[in-house]
mmCIF file with all atom_site columns, C-alpha atoms in Angstrom:
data_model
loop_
_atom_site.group_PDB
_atom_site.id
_atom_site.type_symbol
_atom_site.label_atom_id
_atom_site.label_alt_id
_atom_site.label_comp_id
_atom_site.label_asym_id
_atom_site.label_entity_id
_atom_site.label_seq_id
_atom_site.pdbx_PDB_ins_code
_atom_site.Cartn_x
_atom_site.Cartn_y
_atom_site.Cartn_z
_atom_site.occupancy
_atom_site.B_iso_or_equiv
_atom_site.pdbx_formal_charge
_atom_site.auth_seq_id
_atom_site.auth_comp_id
_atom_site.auth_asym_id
_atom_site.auth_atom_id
_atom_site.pdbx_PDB_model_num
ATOM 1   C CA . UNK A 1 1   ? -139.167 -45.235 72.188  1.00 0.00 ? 1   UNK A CA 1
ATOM 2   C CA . UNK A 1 2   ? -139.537 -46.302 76.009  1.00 0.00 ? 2   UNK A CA 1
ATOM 3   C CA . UNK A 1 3   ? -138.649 -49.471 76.668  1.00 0.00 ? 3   UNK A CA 1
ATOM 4   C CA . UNK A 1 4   ? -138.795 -49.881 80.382  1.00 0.00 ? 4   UNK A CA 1
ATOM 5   C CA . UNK A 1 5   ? -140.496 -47.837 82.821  1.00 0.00 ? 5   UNK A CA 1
ATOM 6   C CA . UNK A 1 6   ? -137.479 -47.547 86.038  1.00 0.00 ? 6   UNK A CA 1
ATOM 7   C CA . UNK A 1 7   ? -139.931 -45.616 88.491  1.00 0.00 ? 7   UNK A CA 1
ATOM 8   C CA . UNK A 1 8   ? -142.173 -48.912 88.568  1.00 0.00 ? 8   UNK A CA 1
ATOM 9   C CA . UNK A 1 9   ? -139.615 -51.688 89.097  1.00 0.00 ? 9   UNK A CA 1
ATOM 10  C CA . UNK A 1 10  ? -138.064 -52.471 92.718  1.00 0.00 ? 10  UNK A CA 1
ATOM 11  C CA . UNK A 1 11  ? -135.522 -55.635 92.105  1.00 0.00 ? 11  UNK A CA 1
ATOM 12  C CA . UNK A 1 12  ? -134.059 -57.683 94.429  1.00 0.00 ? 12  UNK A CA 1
ATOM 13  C CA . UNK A 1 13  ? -130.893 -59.387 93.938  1.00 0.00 ? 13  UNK A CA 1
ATOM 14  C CA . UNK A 1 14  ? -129.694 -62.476 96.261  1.00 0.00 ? 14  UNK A CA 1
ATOM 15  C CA . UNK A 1 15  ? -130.207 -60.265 99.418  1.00 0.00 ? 15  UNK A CA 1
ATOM 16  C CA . UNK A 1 16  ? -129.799 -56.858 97.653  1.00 0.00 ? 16  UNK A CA 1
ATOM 17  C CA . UNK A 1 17  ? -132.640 -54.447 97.523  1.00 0.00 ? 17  UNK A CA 1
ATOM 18  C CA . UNK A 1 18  ? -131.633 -52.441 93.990  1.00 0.00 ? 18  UNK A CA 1
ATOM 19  C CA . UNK A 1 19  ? -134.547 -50.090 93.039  1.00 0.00 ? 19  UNK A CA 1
ATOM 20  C CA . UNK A 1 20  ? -134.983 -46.794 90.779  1.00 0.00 ? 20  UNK A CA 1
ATOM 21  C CA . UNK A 1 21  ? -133.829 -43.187 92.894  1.00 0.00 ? 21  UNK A CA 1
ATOM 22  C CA . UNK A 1 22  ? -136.267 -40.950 93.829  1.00 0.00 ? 22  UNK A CA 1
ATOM 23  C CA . UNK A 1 23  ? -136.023 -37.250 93.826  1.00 0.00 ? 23  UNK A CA 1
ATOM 24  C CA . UNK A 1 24  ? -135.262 -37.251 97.566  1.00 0.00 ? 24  UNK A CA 1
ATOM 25  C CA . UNK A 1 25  ? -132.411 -39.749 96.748  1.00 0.00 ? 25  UNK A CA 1
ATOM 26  C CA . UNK A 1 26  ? -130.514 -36.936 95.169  1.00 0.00 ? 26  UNK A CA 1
ATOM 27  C CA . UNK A 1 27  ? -128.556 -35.396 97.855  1.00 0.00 ? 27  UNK A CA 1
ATOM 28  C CA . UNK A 1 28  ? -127.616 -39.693 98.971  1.00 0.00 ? 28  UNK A CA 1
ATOM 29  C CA . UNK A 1 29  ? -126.321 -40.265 95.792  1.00 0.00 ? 29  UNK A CA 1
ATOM 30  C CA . UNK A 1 30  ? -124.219 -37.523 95.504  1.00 0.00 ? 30  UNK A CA 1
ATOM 31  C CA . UNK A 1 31  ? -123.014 -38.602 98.942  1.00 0.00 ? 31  UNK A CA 1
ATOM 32  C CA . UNK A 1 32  ? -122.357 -41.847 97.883  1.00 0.00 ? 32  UNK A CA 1
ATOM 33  C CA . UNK A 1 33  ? -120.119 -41.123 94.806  1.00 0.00 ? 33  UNK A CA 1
ATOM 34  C CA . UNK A 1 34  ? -117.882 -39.709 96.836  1.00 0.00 ? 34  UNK A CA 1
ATOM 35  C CA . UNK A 1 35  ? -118.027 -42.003 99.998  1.00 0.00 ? 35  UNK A CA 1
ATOM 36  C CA . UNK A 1 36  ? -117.669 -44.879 97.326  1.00 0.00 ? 36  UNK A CA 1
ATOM 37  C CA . UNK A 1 37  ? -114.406 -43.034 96.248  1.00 0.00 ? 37  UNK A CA 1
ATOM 38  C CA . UNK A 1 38  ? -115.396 -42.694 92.433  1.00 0.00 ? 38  UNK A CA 1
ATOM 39  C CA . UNK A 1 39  ? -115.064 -39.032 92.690  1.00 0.00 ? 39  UNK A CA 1
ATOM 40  C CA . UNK A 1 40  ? -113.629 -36.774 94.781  1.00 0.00 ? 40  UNK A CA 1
ATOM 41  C CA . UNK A 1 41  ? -115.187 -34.005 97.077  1.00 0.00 ? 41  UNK A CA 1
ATOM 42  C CA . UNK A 1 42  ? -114.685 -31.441 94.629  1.00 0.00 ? 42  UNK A CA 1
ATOM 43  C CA . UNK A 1 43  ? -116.941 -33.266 92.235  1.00 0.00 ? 43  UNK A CA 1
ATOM 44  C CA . UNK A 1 44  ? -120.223 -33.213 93.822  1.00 0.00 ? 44  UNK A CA 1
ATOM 45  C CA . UNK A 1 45  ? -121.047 -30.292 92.152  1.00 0.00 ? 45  UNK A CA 1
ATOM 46  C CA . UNK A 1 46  ? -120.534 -32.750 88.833  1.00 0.00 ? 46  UNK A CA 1
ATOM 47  C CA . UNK A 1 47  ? -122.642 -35.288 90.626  1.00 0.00 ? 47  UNK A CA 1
ATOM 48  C CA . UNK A 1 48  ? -125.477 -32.734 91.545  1.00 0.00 ? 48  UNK A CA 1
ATOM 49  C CA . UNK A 1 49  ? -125.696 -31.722 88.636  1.00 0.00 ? 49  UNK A CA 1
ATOM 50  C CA . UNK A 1 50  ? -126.331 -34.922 86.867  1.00 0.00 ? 50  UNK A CA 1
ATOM 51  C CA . UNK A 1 51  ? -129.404 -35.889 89.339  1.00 0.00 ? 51  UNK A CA 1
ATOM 52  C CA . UNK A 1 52  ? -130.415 -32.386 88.420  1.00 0.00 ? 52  UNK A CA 1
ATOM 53  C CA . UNK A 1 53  ? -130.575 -33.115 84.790  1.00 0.00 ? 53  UNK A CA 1
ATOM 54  C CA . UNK A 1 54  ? -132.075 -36.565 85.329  1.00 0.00 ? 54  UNK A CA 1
ATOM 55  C CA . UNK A 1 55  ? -134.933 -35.458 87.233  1.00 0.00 ? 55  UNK A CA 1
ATOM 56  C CA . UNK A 1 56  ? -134.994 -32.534 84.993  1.00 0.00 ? 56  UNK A CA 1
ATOM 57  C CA . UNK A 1 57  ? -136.029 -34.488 81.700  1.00 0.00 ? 57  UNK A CA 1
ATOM 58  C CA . UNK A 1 58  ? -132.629 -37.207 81.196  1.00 0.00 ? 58  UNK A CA 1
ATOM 59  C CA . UNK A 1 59  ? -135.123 -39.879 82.783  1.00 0.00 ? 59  UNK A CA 1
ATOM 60  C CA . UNK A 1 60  ? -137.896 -39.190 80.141  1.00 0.00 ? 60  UNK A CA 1
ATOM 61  C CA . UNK A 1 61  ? -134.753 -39.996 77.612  1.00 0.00 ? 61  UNK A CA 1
ATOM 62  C CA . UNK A 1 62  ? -133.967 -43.783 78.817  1.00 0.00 ? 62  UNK A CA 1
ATOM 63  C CA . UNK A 1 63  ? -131.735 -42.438 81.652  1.00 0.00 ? 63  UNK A CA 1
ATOM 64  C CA . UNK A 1 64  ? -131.696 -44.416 84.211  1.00 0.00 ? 64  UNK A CA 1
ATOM 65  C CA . UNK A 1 65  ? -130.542 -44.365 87.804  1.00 0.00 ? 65  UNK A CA 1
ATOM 66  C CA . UNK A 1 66  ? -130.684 -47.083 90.573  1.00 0.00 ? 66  UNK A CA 1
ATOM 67  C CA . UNK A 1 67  ? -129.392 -47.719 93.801  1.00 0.00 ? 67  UNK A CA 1
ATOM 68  C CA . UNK A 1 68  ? -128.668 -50.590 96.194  1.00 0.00 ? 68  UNK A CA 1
ATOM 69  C CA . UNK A 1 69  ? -130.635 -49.982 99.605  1.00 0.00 ? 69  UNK A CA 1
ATOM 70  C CA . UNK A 1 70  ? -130.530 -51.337 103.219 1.00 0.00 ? 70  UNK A CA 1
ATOM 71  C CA . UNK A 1 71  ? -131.328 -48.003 105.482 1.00 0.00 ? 71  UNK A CA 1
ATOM 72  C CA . UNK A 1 72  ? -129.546 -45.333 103.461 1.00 0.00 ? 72  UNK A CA 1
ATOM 73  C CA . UNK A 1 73  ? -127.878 -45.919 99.749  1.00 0.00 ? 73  UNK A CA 1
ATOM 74  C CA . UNK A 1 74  ? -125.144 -48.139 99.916  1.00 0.00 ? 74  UNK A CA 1
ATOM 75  C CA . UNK A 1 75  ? -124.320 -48.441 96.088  1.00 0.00 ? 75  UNK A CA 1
ATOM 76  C CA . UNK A 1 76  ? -125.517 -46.245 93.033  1.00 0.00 ? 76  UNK A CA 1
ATOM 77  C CA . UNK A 1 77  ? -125.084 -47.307 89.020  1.00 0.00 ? 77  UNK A CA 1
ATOM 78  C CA . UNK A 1 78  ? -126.342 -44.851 86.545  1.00 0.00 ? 78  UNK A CA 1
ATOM 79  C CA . UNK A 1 79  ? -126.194 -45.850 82.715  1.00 0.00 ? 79  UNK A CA 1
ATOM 80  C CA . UNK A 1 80  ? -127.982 -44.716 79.439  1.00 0.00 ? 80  UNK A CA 1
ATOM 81  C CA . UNK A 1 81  ? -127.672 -45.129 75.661  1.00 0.00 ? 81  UNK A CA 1
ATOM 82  C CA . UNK A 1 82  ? -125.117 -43.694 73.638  1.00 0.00 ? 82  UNK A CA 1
ATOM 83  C CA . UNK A 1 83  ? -126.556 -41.857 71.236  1.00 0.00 ? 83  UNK A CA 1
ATOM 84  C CA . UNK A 1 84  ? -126.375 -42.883 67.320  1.00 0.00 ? 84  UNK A CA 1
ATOM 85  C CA . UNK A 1 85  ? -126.134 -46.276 68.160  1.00 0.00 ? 85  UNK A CA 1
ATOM 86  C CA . UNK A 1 86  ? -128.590 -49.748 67.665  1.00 0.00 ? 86  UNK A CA 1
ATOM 87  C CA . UNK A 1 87  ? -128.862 -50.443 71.606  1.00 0.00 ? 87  UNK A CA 1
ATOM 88  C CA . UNK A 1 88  ? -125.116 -49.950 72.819  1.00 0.00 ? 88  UNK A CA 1
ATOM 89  C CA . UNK A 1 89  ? -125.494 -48.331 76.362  1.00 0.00 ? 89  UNK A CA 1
ATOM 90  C CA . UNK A 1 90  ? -122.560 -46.415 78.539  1.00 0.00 ? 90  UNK A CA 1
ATOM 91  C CA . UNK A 1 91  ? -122.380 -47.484 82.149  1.00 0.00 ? 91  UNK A CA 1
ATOM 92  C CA . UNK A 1 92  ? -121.622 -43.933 83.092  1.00 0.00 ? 92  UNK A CA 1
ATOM 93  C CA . UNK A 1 93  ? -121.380 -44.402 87.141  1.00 0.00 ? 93  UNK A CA 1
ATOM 94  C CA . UNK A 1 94  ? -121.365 -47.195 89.600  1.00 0.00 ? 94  UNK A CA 1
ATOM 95  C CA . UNK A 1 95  ? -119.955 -47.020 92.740  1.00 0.00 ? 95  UNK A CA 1
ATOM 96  C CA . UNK A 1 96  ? -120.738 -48.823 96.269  1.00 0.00 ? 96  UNK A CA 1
ATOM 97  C CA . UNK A 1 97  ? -119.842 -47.186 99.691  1.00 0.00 ? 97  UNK A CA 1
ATOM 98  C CA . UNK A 1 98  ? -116.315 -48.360 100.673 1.00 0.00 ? 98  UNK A CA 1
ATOM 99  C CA . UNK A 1 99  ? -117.239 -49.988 103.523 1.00 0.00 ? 99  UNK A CA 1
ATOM 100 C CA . UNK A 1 100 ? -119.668 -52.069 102.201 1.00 0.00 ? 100 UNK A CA 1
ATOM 101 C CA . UNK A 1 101 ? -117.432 -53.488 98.999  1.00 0.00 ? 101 UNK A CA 1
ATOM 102 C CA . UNK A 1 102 ? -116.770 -56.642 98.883  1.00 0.00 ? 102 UNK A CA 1
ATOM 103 C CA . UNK A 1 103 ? -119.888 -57.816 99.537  1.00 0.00 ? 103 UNK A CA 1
ATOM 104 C CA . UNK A 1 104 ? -121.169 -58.685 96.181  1.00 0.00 ? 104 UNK A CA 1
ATOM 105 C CA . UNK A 1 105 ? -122.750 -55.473 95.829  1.00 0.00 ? 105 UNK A CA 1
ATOM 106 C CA . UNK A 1 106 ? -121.331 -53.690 93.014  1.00 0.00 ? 106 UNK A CA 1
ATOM 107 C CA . UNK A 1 107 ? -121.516 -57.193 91.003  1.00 0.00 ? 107 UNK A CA 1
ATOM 108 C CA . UNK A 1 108 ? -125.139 -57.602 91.920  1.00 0.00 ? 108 UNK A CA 1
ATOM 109 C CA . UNK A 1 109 ? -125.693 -53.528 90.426  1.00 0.00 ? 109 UNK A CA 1
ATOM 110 C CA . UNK A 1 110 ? -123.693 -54.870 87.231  1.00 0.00 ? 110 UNK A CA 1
ATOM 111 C CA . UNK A 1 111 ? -126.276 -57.856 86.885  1.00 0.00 ? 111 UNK A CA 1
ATOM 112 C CA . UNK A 1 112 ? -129.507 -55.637 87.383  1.00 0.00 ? 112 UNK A CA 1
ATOM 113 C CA . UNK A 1 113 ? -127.886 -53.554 84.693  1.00 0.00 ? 113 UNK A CA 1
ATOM 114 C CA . UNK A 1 114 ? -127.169 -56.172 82.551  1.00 0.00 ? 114 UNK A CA 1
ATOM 115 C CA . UNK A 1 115 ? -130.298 -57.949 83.206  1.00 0.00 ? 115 UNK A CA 1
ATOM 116 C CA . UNK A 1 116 ? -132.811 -55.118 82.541  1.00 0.00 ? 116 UNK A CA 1
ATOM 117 C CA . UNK A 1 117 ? -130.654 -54.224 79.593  1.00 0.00 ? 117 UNK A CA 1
ATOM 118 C CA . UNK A 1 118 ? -130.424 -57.866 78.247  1.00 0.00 ? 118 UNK A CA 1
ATOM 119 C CA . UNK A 1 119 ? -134.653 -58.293 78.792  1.00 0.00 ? 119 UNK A CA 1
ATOM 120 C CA . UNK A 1 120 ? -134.959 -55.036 77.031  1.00 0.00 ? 120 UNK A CA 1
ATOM 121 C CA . UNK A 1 121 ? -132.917 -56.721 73.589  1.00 0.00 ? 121 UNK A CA 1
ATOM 122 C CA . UNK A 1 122 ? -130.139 -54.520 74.481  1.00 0.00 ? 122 UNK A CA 1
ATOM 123 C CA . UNK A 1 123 ? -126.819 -55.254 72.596  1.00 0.00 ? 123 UNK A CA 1
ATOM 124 C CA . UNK A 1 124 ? -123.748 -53.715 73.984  1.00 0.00 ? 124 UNK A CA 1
ATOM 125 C CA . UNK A 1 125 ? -123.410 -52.376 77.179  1.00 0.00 ? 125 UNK A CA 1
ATOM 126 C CA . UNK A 1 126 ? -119.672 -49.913 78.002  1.00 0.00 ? 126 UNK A CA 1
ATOM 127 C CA . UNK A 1 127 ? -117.485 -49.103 80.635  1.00 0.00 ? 127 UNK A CA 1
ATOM 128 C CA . UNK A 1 128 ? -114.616 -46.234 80.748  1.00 0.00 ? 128 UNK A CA 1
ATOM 129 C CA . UNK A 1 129 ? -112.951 -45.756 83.281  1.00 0.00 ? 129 UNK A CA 1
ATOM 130 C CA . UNK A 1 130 ? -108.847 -44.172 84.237  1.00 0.00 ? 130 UNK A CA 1
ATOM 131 C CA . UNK A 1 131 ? -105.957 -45.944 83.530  1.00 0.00 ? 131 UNK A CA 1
ATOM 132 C CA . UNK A 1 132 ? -104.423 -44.470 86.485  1.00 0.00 ? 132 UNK A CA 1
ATOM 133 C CA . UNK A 1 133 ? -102.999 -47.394 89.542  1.00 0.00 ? 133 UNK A CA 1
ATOM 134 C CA . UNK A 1 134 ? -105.531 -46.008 91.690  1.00 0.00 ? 134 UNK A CA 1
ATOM 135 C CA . UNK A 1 135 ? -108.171 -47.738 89.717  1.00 0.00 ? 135 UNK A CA 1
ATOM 136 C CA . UNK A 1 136 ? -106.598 -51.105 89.181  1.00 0.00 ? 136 UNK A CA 1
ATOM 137 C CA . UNK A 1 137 ? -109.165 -52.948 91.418  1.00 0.00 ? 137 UNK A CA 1
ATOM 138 C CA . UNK A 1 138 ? -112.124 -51.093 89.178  1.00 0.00 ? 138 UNK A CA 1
ATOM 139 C CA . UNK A 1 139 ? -110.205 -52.474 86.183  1.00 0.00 ? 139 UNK A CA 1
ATOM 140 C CA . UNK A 1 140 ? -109.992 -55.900 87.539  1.00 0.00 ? 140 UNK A CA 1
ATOM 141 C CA . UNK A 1 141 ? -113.784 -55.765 88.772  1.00 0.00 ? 141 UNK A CA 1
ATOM 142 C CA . UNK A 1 142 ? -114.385 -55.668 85.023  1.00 0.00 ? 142 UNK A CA 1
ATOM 143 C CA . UNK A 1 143 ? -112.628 -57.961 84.353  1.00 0.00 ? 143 UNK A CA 1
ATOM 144 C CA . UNK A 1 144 ? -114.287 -60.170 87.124  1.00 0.00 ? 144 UNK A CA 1
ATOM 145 C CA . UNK A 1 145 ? -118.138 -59.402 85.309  1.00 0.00 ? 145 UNK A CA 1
ATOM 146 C CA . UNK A 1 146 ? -117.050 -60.415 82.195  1.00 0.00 ? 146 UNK A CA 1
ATOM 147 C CA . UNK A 1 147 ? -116.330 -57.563 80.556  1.00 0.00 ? 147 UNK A CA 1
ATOM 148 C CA . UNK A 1 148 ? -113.456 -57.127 77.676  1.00 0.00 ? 148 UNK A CA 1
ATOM 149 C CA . UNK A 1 149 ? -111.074 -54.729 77.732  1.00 0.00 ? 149 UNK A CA 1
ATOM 150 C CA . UNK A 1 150 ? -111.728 -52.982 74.211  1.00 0.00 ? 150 UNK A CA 1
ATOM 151 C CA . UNK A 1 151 ? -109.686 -49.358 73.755  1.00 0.00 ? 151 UNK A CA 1
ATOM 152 C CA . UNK A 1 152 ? -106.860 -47.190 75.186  1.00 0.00 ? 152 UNK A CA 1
ATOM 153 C CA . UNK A 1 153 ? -106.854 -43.565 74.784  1.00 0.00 ? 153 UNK A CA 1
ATOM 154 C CA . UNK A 1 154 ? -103.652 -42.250 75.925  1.00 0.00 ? 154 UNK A CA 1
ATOM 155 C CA . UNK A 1 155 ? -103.687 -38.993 78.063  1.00 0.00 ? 155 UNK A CA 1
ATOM 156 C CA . UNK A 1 156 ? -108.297 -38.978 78.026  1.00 0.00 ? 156 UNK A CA 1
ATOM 157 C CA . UNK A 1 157 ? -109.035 -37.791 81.540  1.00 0.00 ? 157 UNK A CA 1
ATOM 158 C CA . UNK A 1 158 ? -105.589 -35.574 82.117  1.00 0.00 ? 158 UNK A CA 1
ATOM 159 C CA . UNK A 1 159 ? -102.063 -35.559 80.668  1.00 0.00 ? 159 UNK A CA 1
ATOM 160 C CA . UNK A 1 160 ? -100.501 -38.923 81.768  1.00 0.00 ? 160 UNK A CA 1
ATOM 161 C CA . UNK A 1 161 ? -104.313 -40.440 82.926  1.00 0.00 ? 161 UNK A CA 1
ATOM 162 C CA . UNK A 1 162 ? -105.684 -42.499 80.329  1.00 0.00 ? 162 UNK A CA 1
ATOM 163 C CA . UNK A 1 163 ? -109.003 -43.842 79.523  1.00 0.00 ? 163 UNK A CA 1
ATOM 164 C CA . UNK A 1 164 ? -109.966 -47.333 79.435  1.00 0.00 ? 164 UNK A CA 1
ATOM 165 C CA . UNK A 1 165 ? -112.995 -48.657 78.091  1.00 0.00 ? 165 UNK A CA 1
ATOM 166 C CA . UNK A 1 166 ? -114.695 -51.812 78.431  1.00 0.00 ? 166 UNK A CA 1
ATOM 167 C CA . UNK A 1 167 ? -117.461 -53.550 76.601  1.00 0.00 ? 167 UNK A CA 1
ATOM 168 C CA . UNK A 1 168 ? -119.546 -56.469 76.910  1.00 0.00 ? 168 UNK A CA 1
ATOM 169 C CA . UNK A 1 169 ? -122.340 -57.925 74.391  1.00 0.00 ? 169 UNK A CA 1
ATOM 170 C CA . UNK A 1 170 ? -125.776 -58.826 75.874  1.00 0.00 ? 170 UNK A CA 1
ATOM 171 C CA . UNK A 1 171 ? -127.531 -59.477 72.553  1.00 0.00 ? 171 UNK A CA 1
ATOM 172 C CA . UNK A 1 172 ? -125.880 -60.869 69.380  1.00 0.00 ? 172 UNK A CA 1
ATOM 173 C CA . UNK A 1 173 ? -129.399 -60.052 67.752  1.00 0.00 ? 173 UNK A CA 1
#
């Protein structure tokens, strides 16, 4: 069941323009994952294919995909439910250019998320992301929206990289 059509609603957030991606998007948000430093260059053929698959049919399934705008894409969040679940969502990819963070815009993409999720009677919304140093700021941005450290898996991603994952409840309904 559809509970939100994404390709009608632009939002804008304090002075953030955050709307749904187009199809000519694609190419700038695979761009942007890796100028944001969330993946490396080698994984753009990851990121491809995931805007393949969304505008393939994953956006008909509650997918959704939005990006923070000025000229070009400065920040991307992609999220969608996890399957066999009452309204828990994944937050599978948000990531703002690195010289634009700092500016509020990665918190303002967590409240549209939140927010549209929330509206929608969404209850849980999740986070993973690496134990590894190099993503103790993305840890502690977490943190800094709210969200509760909840599980540990030792050696997820790679042997000696763990997984983190973080939750926070929109609905207690």
């Amino acid at each position: 069941m559809r509970f939100w059509q994404p390709q009608r609603l632009t939002f804008v957030l304090e002075v953030f323009l955050i709307r749904a991606i187009t199809p000519e998007d694609s190419a700038a948000v695979s761009a942007l994952a890796v100028a944001s430093g969330l993946f490396p260059i080698e994984a753009i053929g990851f990121i491809d294919k995931m805007m393949t698959d969304y505008f393939g049919g994953n956006a008909h399934e509650d997918h959704v995909c939005v990006i923070d705008v000025e000229d070009e894409p400065l920040g991307v969040a992609y999220y969608q439910p996890a399957l066999a679940t009452d309204r828990t969502w994944y937050l599978t990819m948000i990531g703002v250019r690195l010289d634009r963070q700092g500016q509020g815009r990665g918190a303002a993409l967590m409240e549209y998320v939140e927010k549209t999720l929330q509206e929608s009677g969404q209850r849980v919304l999740l986070v993973e992301t690496s134990g590894s140093e190099d993503f103790d700021l993305t840890r502690t941005f977490y943190t800094k929206c709210g969200y509760e450290q909840e599980a540990r898996v030792r050696d997820y991603y790679a042997v000696g990289e763990d997984m983190v994952l973080f939750r926070k409840v929109l609905n207690t309904e």
